[in-house]
Tab-separated table of C-alpha atoms in Angstrom:
chain	number	residue	atom	x	y	z
A	1	MET	CA	-38.241	-9.103	66.396
A	2	GLU	CA	-41.453	-8.681	64.490
A	3	ARG	CA	-42.449	-5.249	63.217
A	4	GLU	CA	-46.120	-4.566	62.731
A	5	PHE	CA	-47.537	-1.372	61.127
A	6	ILE	CA	-51.164	-0.280	60.964
A	7	LEU	CA	-52.394	2.410	58.544
A	8	TYR	CA	-55.874	3.958	58.872
A	9	SER	CA	-57.130	5.226	55.556
A	10	SER	CA	-60.380	7.164	55.761
A	11	LYS	CA	-60.969	7.358	51.972
A	12	GLY	CA	-59.200	4.253	50.660
A	13	PHE	CA	-61.315	2.235	48.255
A	14	THR	CA	-62.982	-1.001	49.489
A	15	ALA	CA	-63.408	-2.534	45.982
A	16	PRO	CA	-61.223	-2.559	42.853
A	17	PHE	CA	-60.297	0.949	41.748
A	18	ASP	CA	-58.914	2.965	38.811
A	19	LEU	CA	-55.189	2.202	38.426
A	20	ASN	CA	-54.649	5.262	36.237
A	21	ASP	CA	-55.100	7.820	39.012
A	22	LEU	CA	-53.949	6.511	42.387
A	23	THR	CA	-54.409	9.897	44.058
A	24	LYS	CA	-58.187	9.181	44.122
A	25	GLY	CA	-58.940	7.753	47.556
A	26	ARG	CA	-55.192	8.371	48.328
A	27	MET	CA	-54.355	4.880	47.179
A	28	ASP	CA	-50.891	6.309	46.216
A	29	LEU	CA	-50.255	6.923	49.883
A	30	VAL	CA	-51.354	3.418	50.865
A	31	ALA	CA	-49.023	2.013	48.153
A	32	ARG	CA	-46.064	4.148	49.348
A	33	CYS	CA	-46.593	2.887	52.918
A	34	ILE	CA	-46.554	-0.705	51.764
A	35	SER	CA	-43.372	-0.029	49.767
A	36	ALA	CA	-41.705	1.631	52.818
A	37	ALA	CA	-42.823	-1.261	55.128
A	38	PHE	CA	-41.383	-4.085	53.019
A	39	PHE	CA	-38.648	-3.041	50.572
A	40	ILE	CA	-34.974	-2.581	51.207
A	41	SER	CA	-32.435	-2.135	48.402
A	42	TYR	CA	-32.106	-5.745	47.274
A	43	GLY	CA	-34.687	-7.554	49.369
A	44	ILE	CA	-37.809	-7.773	51.458
A	45	ARG	CA	-38.244	-7.293	55.198
A	46	GLU	CA	-39.587	-10.727	56.092
A	47	ASN	CA	-40.085	-9.763	59.751
A	48	THR	CA	-42.741	-7.157	58.873
A	49	ILE	CA	-46.527	-7.229	58.889
A	50	PHE	CA	-48.590	-4.428	57.467
A	51	HIS	CA	-52.313	-3.780	57.953
A	52	VAL	CA	-54.378	-1.148	56.221
A	53	PHE	CA	-57.925	-0.267	57.211
A	54	LEU	CA	-59.789	1.126	54.241
A	55	ASN	CA	-62.880	3.174	54.890
A	56	GLY	CA	-63.798	4.621	51.535
A	57	PRO	CA	-66.499	3.641	49.027
A	58	PRO	CA	-68.247	1.425	48.018
A	59	ASP	CA	-68.366	-1.044	50.935
A	60	PRO	CA	-66.421	-0.051	54.080
A	61	PRO	CA	-64.628	-1.247	56.063
A	62	ARG	CA	-61.964	-3.566	54.680
A	63	GLN	CA	-58.770	-4.686	56.411
A	64	ILE	CA	-55.933	-5.899	54.208
A	65	THR	CA	-53.042	-7.619	55.960
A	66	LEU	CA	-49.713	-8.448	54.283
A	67	LYS	CA	-46.867	-10.462	55.780
A	68	GLY	CA	-43.387	-10.007	54.395
A	69	VAL	CA	-42.254	-12.994	52.257
A	70	LYS	CA	-39.354	-13.364	49.786
A	71	SER	CA	-41.669	-12.705	46.834
A	72	MET	CA	-44.397	-10.213	47.660
A	73	GLY	CA	-45.986	-10.449	44.228
A	74	PHE	CA	-45.250	-6.799	43.461
A	75	LEU	CA	-42.317	-4.443	42.963
A	76	PRO	CA	-41.657	-1.346	45.106
A	77	ASP	CA	-43.485	1.038	42.706
A	78	GLU	CA	-46.913	2.447	43.451
A	79	LYS	CA	-48.651	1.050	40.390
A	80	SER	CA	-47.402	-2.500	40.909
A	81	ILE	CA	-48.560	-2.429	44.546
A	82	ALA	CA	-51.923	-0.925	43.570
A	83	LYS	CA	-52.509	-3.678	41.041
A	84	ARG	CA	-51.998	-6.256	43.796
A	85	LEU	CA	-54.318	-4.366	46.169
A	86	ASN	CA	-56.927	-4.417	43.417
A	87	GLU	CA	-56.674	-8.219	43.075
A	88	ILE	CA	-56.960	-8.547	46.901
A	89	LEU	CA	-60.036	-6.289	47.045
A	90	LYS	CA	-61.531	-8.444	44.273
A	91	PHE	CA	-61.078	-11.579	46.481
A	92	GLY	CA	-62.773	-9.766	49.306
A	93	GLU	CA	-65.931	-8.618	47.513
A	94	ASN	CA	-69.173	-9.545	49.143
A	95	LEU	CA	-67.497	-10.327	52.497
A	96	GLU	CA	-69.834	-10.269	55.444
A	97	LEU	CA	-68.986	-8.163	58.543
A	98	ASN	CA	-66.161	-9.710	60.623
A	99	LYS	CA	-65.492	-12.391	58.020
A	100	GLU	CA	-62.087	-12.886	56.415
A	101	ILE	CA	-60.284	-14.684	53.600
A	102	ARG	CA	-56.648	-15.737	53.707
A	103	ILE	CA	-54.453	-16.468	50.685
A	104	GLY	CA	-50.827	-17.215	51.455
A	105	ASN	CA	-49.234	-14.196	53.122
A	106	ILE	CA	-52.374	-12.095	52.482
A	107	LYS	CA	-55.600	-11.626	54.415
A	108	ILE	CA	-58.584	-9.502	53.581
A	109	ALA	CA	-61.376	-8.985	56.129
A	110	LYS	CA	-64.414	-6.830	56.608
A	111	LYS	CA	-63.259	-5.645	60.000
A	112	SER	CA	-62.988	-2.201	61.562
A	113	PHE	CA	-59.897	-0.506	62.855
A	114	GLU	CA	-61.413	-0.114	66.303
A	115	ASN	CA	-62.473	-3.758	66.640
A	116	PHE	CA	-59.071	-4.953	65.468
A	117	LEU	CA	-57.249	-2.881	68.063
A	118	LYS	CA	-59.544	-3.864	70.894
A	119	LYS	CA	-58.751	-7.494	70.228
A	120	LEU	CA	-54.976	-7.119	70.050
A	121	GLN	CA	-53.647	-9.186	72.914
A	122	GLY	CA	-50.387	-8.572	74.775
A	123	LYS	CA	-49.177	-6.074	72.198
A	124	LYS	CA	-48.429	-2.433	73.069
A	125	ILE	CA	-50.024	0.083	70.767
A	126	ILE	CA	-47.678	2.884	69.650
A	127	TYR	CA	-48.836	5.890	67.660
A	128	LEU	CA	-46.699	8.512	66.110
A	129	HIS	CA	-46.998	12.211	66.934
A	130	ARG	CA	-44.408	14.935	66.766
A	131	ARG	CA	-45.220	15.869	70.408
A	132	GLY	CA	-44.757	12.316	71.699
A	133	LYS	CA	-41.803	10.709	73.558
A	134	ASP	CA	-38.586	10.850	71.509
A	135	VAL	CA	-38.187	7.548	69.607
A	136	ARG	CA	-34.443	7.595	70.101
A	137	SER	CA	-34.777	7.210	73.880
A	138	TYR	CA	-38.049	5.282	73.810
A	139	LYS	CA	-37.872	1.800	75.363
A	140	PHE	CA	-39.679	-0.489	72.920
A	141	PRO	CA	-41.806	-3.166	74.497
A	142	GLU	CA	-41.204	-6.755	73.491
A	143	LYS	CA	-44.366	-6.862	71.411
A	144	PHE	CA	-45.866	-3.793	69.800
A	145	VAL	CA	-47.829	-2.488	66.806
A	146	VAL	CA	-47.287	0.972	65.341
A	147	ILE	CA	-50.109	3.101	63.994
A	148	VAL	CA	-48.955	5.421	61.220
A	149	GLY	CA	-51.329	8.169	60.371
A	150	GLY	CA	-48.946	10.876	59.295
A	151	HIS	CA	-46.836	12.680	61.879
A	152	ARG	CA	-49.474	15.431	62.475
A	153	GLY	CA	-51.252	12.847	64.547
A	154	LEU	CA	-54.645	11.203	64.332
A	155	PRO	CA	-58.120	12.598	64.677
A	156	GLN	CA	-58.757	13.610	68.318
A	157	LYS	CA	-61.464	10.916	68.702
A	158	THR	CA	-59.009	8.232	67.577
A	159	GLU	CA	-56.269	9.543	69.875
A	160	LYS	CA	-58.629	9.358	72.847
A	161	PHE	CA	-59.635	5.830	71.850
A	162	LEU	CA	-55.980	4.783	71.671
A	163	GLU	CA	-55.239	6.377	75.001
A	164	ARG	CA	-57.997	4.343	76.568
A	165	LEU	CA	-56.272	1.297	75.198
A	166	GLY	CA	-53.075	2.338	76.910
A	167	ALA	CA	-51.209	3.440	73.769
A	168	ASP	CA	-47.792	5.228	73.850
A	169	LYS	CA	-47.342	8.391	71.802
A	170	VAL	CA	-43.865	8.489	70.171
A	171	SER	CA	-42.130	11.198	68.232
A	172	LEU	CA	-39.691	10.989	65.296
A	173	GLY	CA	-38.781	14.687	65.515
A	174	ARG	CA	-40.441	18.072	65.121
A	175	ILE	CA	-41.438	17.741	61.472
A	176	GLU	CA	-44.840	16.551	60.273
A	177	TYR	CA	-43.625	13.635	58.150
A	178	SER	CA	-45.933	11.778	55.794
A	179	ALA	CA	-47.039	8.291	56.784
A	180	SER	CA	-44.621	6.364	54.448
A	181	HIS	CA	-41.683	8.464	55.644
A	182	CYS	CA	-42.670	7.690	59.293
A	183	ILE	CA	-42.339	3.986	58.463
A	184	THR	CA	-38.886	4.426	56.895
A	185	ILE	CA	-37.590	6.412	59.845
A	186	LEU	CA	-39.022	3.994	62.342
A	187	HIS	CA	-37.486	0.982	60.521
A	188	ASN	CA	-34.130	2.749	60.587
A	189	GLU	CA	-34.373	3.242	64.401
A	190	LEU	CA	-35.367	-0.405	64.925
A	191	ASP	CA	-32.606	-1.619	62.516
A	192	ARG	CA	-30.057	0.267	64.529
A	193	ARG	CA	-31.302	-1.002	67.873
A	194	PHE	CA	-32.221	-4.576	67.133
A	195	GLY	CA	-30.419	-5.228	63.766
B	1	MET	CA	-29.194	25.289	55.983
B	2	GLU	CA	-29.556	24.109	52.391
B	3	ARG	CA	-29.906	20.426	51.577
B	4	GLU	CA	-28.772	19.180	48.207
B	5	PHE	CA	-29.161	15.639	46.935
B	6	ILE	CA	-27.676	14.076	43.799
B	7	LEU	CA	-28.982	10.873	42.211
B	8	TYR	CA	-27.086	9.036	39.472
B	9	SER	CA	-29.436	6.993	37.291
B	10	SER	CA	-27.635	4.734	34.821
B	11	LYS	CA	-30.763	3.798	32.895
B	12	GLY	CA	-33.080	6.770	33.388
B	13	PHE	CA	-34.598	8.054	30.143
B	14	THR	CA	-33.164	11.210	28.491
B	15	ALA	CA	-36.357	12.020	26.439
B	16	PRO	CA	-40.129	11.701	27.217
B	17	PHE	CA	-41.020	8.180	28.267
B	18	ASP	CA	-44.058	5.910	28.764
B	19	LEU	CA	-46.002	6.997	31.850
B	20	ASN	CA	-47.844	3.660	32.013
B	21	ASP	CA	-44.843	1.632	33.206
B	22	LEU	CA	-42.427	3.670	35.270
B	23	THR	CA	-40.359	0.641	36.180
B	24	LYS	CA	-38.763	0.896	32.688
B	25	GLY	CA	-35.562	2.839	33.082
B	26	ARG	CA	-36.344	2.808	36.809
B	27	MET	CA	-38.152	6.135	36.542
B	28	ASP	CA	-40.266	4.941	39.518
B	29	LEU	CA	-37.148	5.101	41.643
B	30	VAL	CA	-36.252	8.581	40.386
B	31	ALA	CA	-39.779	9.775	41.203
B	32	ARG	CA	-39.694	8.225	44.696
B	33	CYS	CA	-36.425	10.022	45.439
B	34	ILE	CA	-37.937	13.349	44.270
B	35	SER	CA	-40.954	12.713	46.513
B	36	ALA	CA	-38.726	11.877	49.486
B	37	ALA	CA	-36.548	15.004	48.883
B	38	PHE	CA	-39.319	17.538	48.803
B	39	PHE	CA	-42.532	16.329	50.527
B	40	ILE	CA	-43.477	16.473	54.147
B	41	SER	CA	-46.993	15.821	55.441
B	42	TYR	CA	-48.555	19.193	54.596
B	43	GLY	CA	-45.833	21.003	52.816
B	44	ILE	CA	-42.654	21.255	50.722
B	45	ARG	CA	-39.067	21.401	51.878
B	46	GLU	CA	-38.110	24.731	50.393
B	47	ASN	CA	-34.514	24.470	51.564
B	48	THR	CA	-33.921	21.442	49.323
B	49	ILE	CA	-32.292	21.061	45.893
B	50	PHE	CA	-32.387	17.777	43.926
B	51	HIS	CA	-30.300	16.846	40.958
B	52	VAL	CA	-30.721	13.710	38.934
B	53	PHE	CA	-28.253	12.629	36.227
B	54	LEU	CA	-29.991	10.459	33.645
B	55	ASN	CA	-27.837	8.190	31.509
B	56	GLY	CA	-30.290	6.039	29.627
B	57	PRO	CA	-31.540	6.199	26.022
B	58	PRO	CA	-32.022	7.976	23.683
B	59	ASP	CA	-29.599	10.914	24.185
B	60	PRO	CA	-27.497	10.752	27.384
B	61	PRO	CA	-26.597	12.522	29.576
B	62	ARG	CA	-29.261	14.814	30.996
B	63	GLN	CA	-29.139	16.609	34.332
B	64	ILE	CA	-32.400	17.750	35.810
B	65	THR	CA	-32.293	20.125	38.864
B	66	LEU	CA	-35.291	21.003	40.994
B	67	LYS	CA	-35.339	23.546	43.726
B	68	GLY	CA	-38.030	23.299	46.480
B	69	VAL	CA	-40.723	25.921	46.090
B	70	LYS	CA	-44.249	26.157	47.577
B	71	SER	CA	-45.815	24.725	44.530
B	72	MET	CA	-43.669	22.130	42.875
B	73	GLY	CA	-46.113	21.503	39.994
B	74	PHE	CA	-46.730	17.937	41.118
B	75	LEU	CA	-48.044	15.832	43.952
B	76	PRO	CA	-46.030	13.358	45.909
B	77	ASP	CA	-47.177	10.316	43.865
B	78	GLU	CA	-44.842	8.702	41.289
B	79	LYS	CA	-47.050	9.252	38.284
B	80	SER	CA	-47.568	12.962	38.912
B	81	ILE	CA	-43.791	13.437	39.353
B	82	ALA	CA	-43.068	11.395	36.176
B	83	LYS	CA	-45.450	13.543	34.165
B	84	ARG	CA	-43.487	16.570	35.215
B	85	LEU	CA	-40.184	14.933	34.426
B	86	ASN	CA	-41.606	14.159	30.965
B	87	GLU	CA	-42.436	17.817	30.384
B	88	ILE	CA	-38.956	18.846	31.520
B	89	LEU	CA	-37.310	16.284	29.213
B	90	LYS	CA	-39.371	17.677	26.384
B	91	PHE	CA	-37.988	21.176	27.116
B	92	GLY	CA	-34.483	19.778	26.995
B	93	GLU	CA	-34.703	17.937	23.680
B	94	ASN	CA	-31.924	18.760	21.244
B	95	LEU	CA	-29.726	20.404	23.900
B	96	GLU	CA	-26.063	20.604	23.020
B	97	LEU	CA	-23.344	19.192	25.321
B	98	ASN	CA	-22.879	21.411	28.380
B	99	LYS	CA	-25.820	23.656	27.461
B	100	GLU	CA	-28.748	24.218	29.823
B	101	ILE	CA	-32.293	25.700	30.019
B	102	ARG	CA	-33.823	27.158	33.106
B	103	ILE	CA	-37.530	27.552	33.757
B	104	GLY	CA	-38.452	28.893	37.220
B	105	ASN	CA	-37.234	26.443	39.848
B	106	ILE	CA	-36.248	23.889	37.186
B	107	LYS	CA	-33.073	23.370	35.180
B	108	ILE	CA	-32.348	20.833	32.457
B	109	ALA	CA	-28.788	20.470	31.089
B	110	LYS	CA	-26.838	18.103	28.951
B	111	LYS	CA	-24.149	17.714	31.500
B	112	SER	CA	-22.412	14.690	32.979
B	113	PHE	CA	-22.394	13.651	36.653
B	114	GLU	CA	-18.582	13.685	36.684
B	115	ASN	CA	-18.302	17.170	35.180
B	116	PHE	CA	-20.848	18.523	37.566
B	117	LEU	CA	-19.045	17.159	40.576
B	118	LYS	CA	-15.678	18.456	39.421
B	119	LYS	CA	-17.036	21.931	39.228
B	120	LEU	CA	-18.724	22.025	42.706
B	121	GLN	CA	-16.957	24.736	44.608
B	122	GLY	CA	-16.580	24.832	48.345
B	123	LYS	CA	-19.080	22.081	48.932
B	124	LYS	CA	-18.130	18.792	50.653
B	125	ILE	CA	-19.271	15.671	48.803
B	126	ILE	CA	-20.941	13.063	50.923
B	127	TYR	CA	-21.863	9.611	49.672
B	128	LEU	CA	-23.845	6.991	51.511
B	129	HIS	CA	-22.527	3.549	52.214
B	130	ARG	CA	-23.415	1.159	55.005
B	131	ARG	CA	-19.674	0.871	55.850
B	132	GLY	CA	-19.097	4.620	56.126
B	133	LYS	CA	-18.906	6.863	59.247
B	134	ASP	CA	-22.050	6.752	61.321
B	135	VAL	CA	-24.320	9.647	60.318
B	136	ARG	CA	-25.467	10.144	63.955
B	137	SER	CA	-21.978	11.212	65.044
B	138	TYR	CA	-20.870	12.678	61.744
B	139	LYS	CA	-19.961	16.368	61.797
B	140	PHE	CA	-21.745	17.899	58.824
B	141	PRO	CA	-19.712	20.580	57.041
B	142	GLU	CA	-21.377	23.933	56.510
B	143	LYS	CA	-21.906	23.302	52.820
B	144	PHE	CA	-22.320	19.826	51.353
B	145	VAL	CA	-24.069	17.701	48.679
B	146	VAL	CA	-25.206	14.123	49.219
B	147	ILE	CA	-24.997	11.526	46.520
B	148	VAL	CA	-27.647	8.841	46.937
B	149	GLY	CA	-27.179	5.685	44.930
B	150	GLY	CA	-28.793	3.154	47.259
B	151	HIS	CA	-27.091	2.131	50.484
B	152	ARG	CA	-25.135	-0.726	48.924
B	153	GLY	CA	-22.838	1.977	47.619
B	154	LEU	CA	-21.843	3.142	44.153
B	155	PRO	CA	-19.875	1.344	41.376
B	156	GLN	CA	-16.233	0.987	42.434
B	157	LYS	CA	-15.109	3.344	39.643
B	158	THR	CA	-17.436	6.027	40.888
B	159	GLU	CA	-16.359	5.570	44.540
B	160	LYS	CA	-12.709	5.993	43.466
B	161	PHE	CA	-13.593	9.143	41.553
B	162	LEU	CA	-15.401	10.491	44.604
B	163	GLU	CA	-12.486	9.717	46.863
B	164	ARG	CA	-10.205	11.644	44.559
B	165	LEU	CA	-12.531	14.593	45.043
B	166	GLY	CA	-12.166	14.217	48.868
B	167	ALA	CA	-15.689	12.864	49.488
B	168	ASP	CA	-16.816	11.567	52.874
B	169	LYS	CA	-18.455	8.142	53.140
B	170	VAL	CA	-21.358	8.177	55.602
B	171	SER	CA	-23.514	5.363	56.891
B	172	LEU	CA	-27.164	5.317	57.964
B	173	GLY	CA	-26.897	1.852	59.570
B	174	ARG	CA	-26.172	-1.693	58.515
B	175	ILE	CA	-29.080	-2.197	56.153
B	176	GLU	CA	-28.846	-1.612	52.363
B	177	TYR	CA	-31.612	0.954	52.053
B	178	SER	CA	-33.057	2.037	48.760
B	179	ALA	CA	-32.129	5.461	47.473
B	180	SER	CA	-35.396	7.182	48.436
B	181	HIS	CA	-35.334	5.752	51.884
B	182	CYS	CA	-31.781	7.041	52.322
B	183	ILE	CA	-33.048	10.550	51.576
B	184	THR	CA	-35.908	10.274	54.125
B	185	ILE	CA	-33.537	9.014	56.864
B	186	LEU	CA	-30.983	11.652	56.111
B	187	HIS	CA	-33.605	14.399	56.130
B	188	ASN	CA	-34.730	13.156	59.576
B	189	GLU	CA	-31.169	13.327	60.934
B	190	LEU	CA	-30.730	16.889	59.542
B	191	ASP	CA	-34.151	17.891	60.893
B	192	ARG	CA	-33.169	16.755	64.408
B	193	ARG	CA	-29.773	18.525	64.261
B	194	PHE	CA	-30.529	21.706	62.495
B	195	GLY	CA	-34.343	21.967	62.672
């Protein structure tokens, strides 16, 4: 079963950025989410797709999509992932709105989070919130995407938008986990259920 | 309830190291474990203690112990944690065997993993292994420490040593998770049980 995660990053850079301080634009958080989505101890989760929507300077928005393959072109550390993101952002410079470029398992597009979600077909949208339905008794639909925005939830406007799209609100417990930890915990639940 | 994690790092540096490539000595992995142990979305886990035993060059061994406090002196990103580790290793240069220095919530000692474990009193040792007892039905003792070495398990010699100390072997599922992900999943289980 495919696993698909979506991260909304309000400040994430939309062109190559400084690799010496990843906390700027919270690119460290983006990198940790990618690490959590794909890496296990001695391998890669090849059934996983990860999308990040970057909305920071200088030219928002950018969507980067990665599909799990044996060699991801980076190691699980933040800097190695950030270097790869920088290369991908470089490919996607000067993209026009709603255009995209694909290179192997990678896609970069100038596409908004909202537009992307509106065009998802036949996939249930799940978003994580500590006050949602308990993940351990949640019946996963056959096809779904998970939006990870940290376990405190998403901006109210976004939550309302997701509810209009029929999204399910799912909880991992009472703690406000960070986005990358949400991915790890969710993977574990899915591993236990679907192997 | 206190949560105490122990990481054994066979190659981790025992003196200040190069912050530009944390994959050397797998200091990236050490940093990710510290991040997973202490950080939640908007706060610190103040009930957590983390020990790492570093056994790489130039002067093994070193034990670094961190106790969760409101301000840890670093952010959740790998580089910020590595910078702090560098400062701590600097404090601990020229330590004699079995000596230690404490500074606030931090301790650095020249002490071995084996010696430390032998002297644990009244605490159950738990180590993670995909073939252990299922964590979701495991009855946690009142006081325990968890050894995280990646979910593939530990070197056979170490497992035998732990068994002689009466350790319990606990599983998070069938996947070989990386050490930092093991910490996140275990925290989640403990959060759900003990809040």
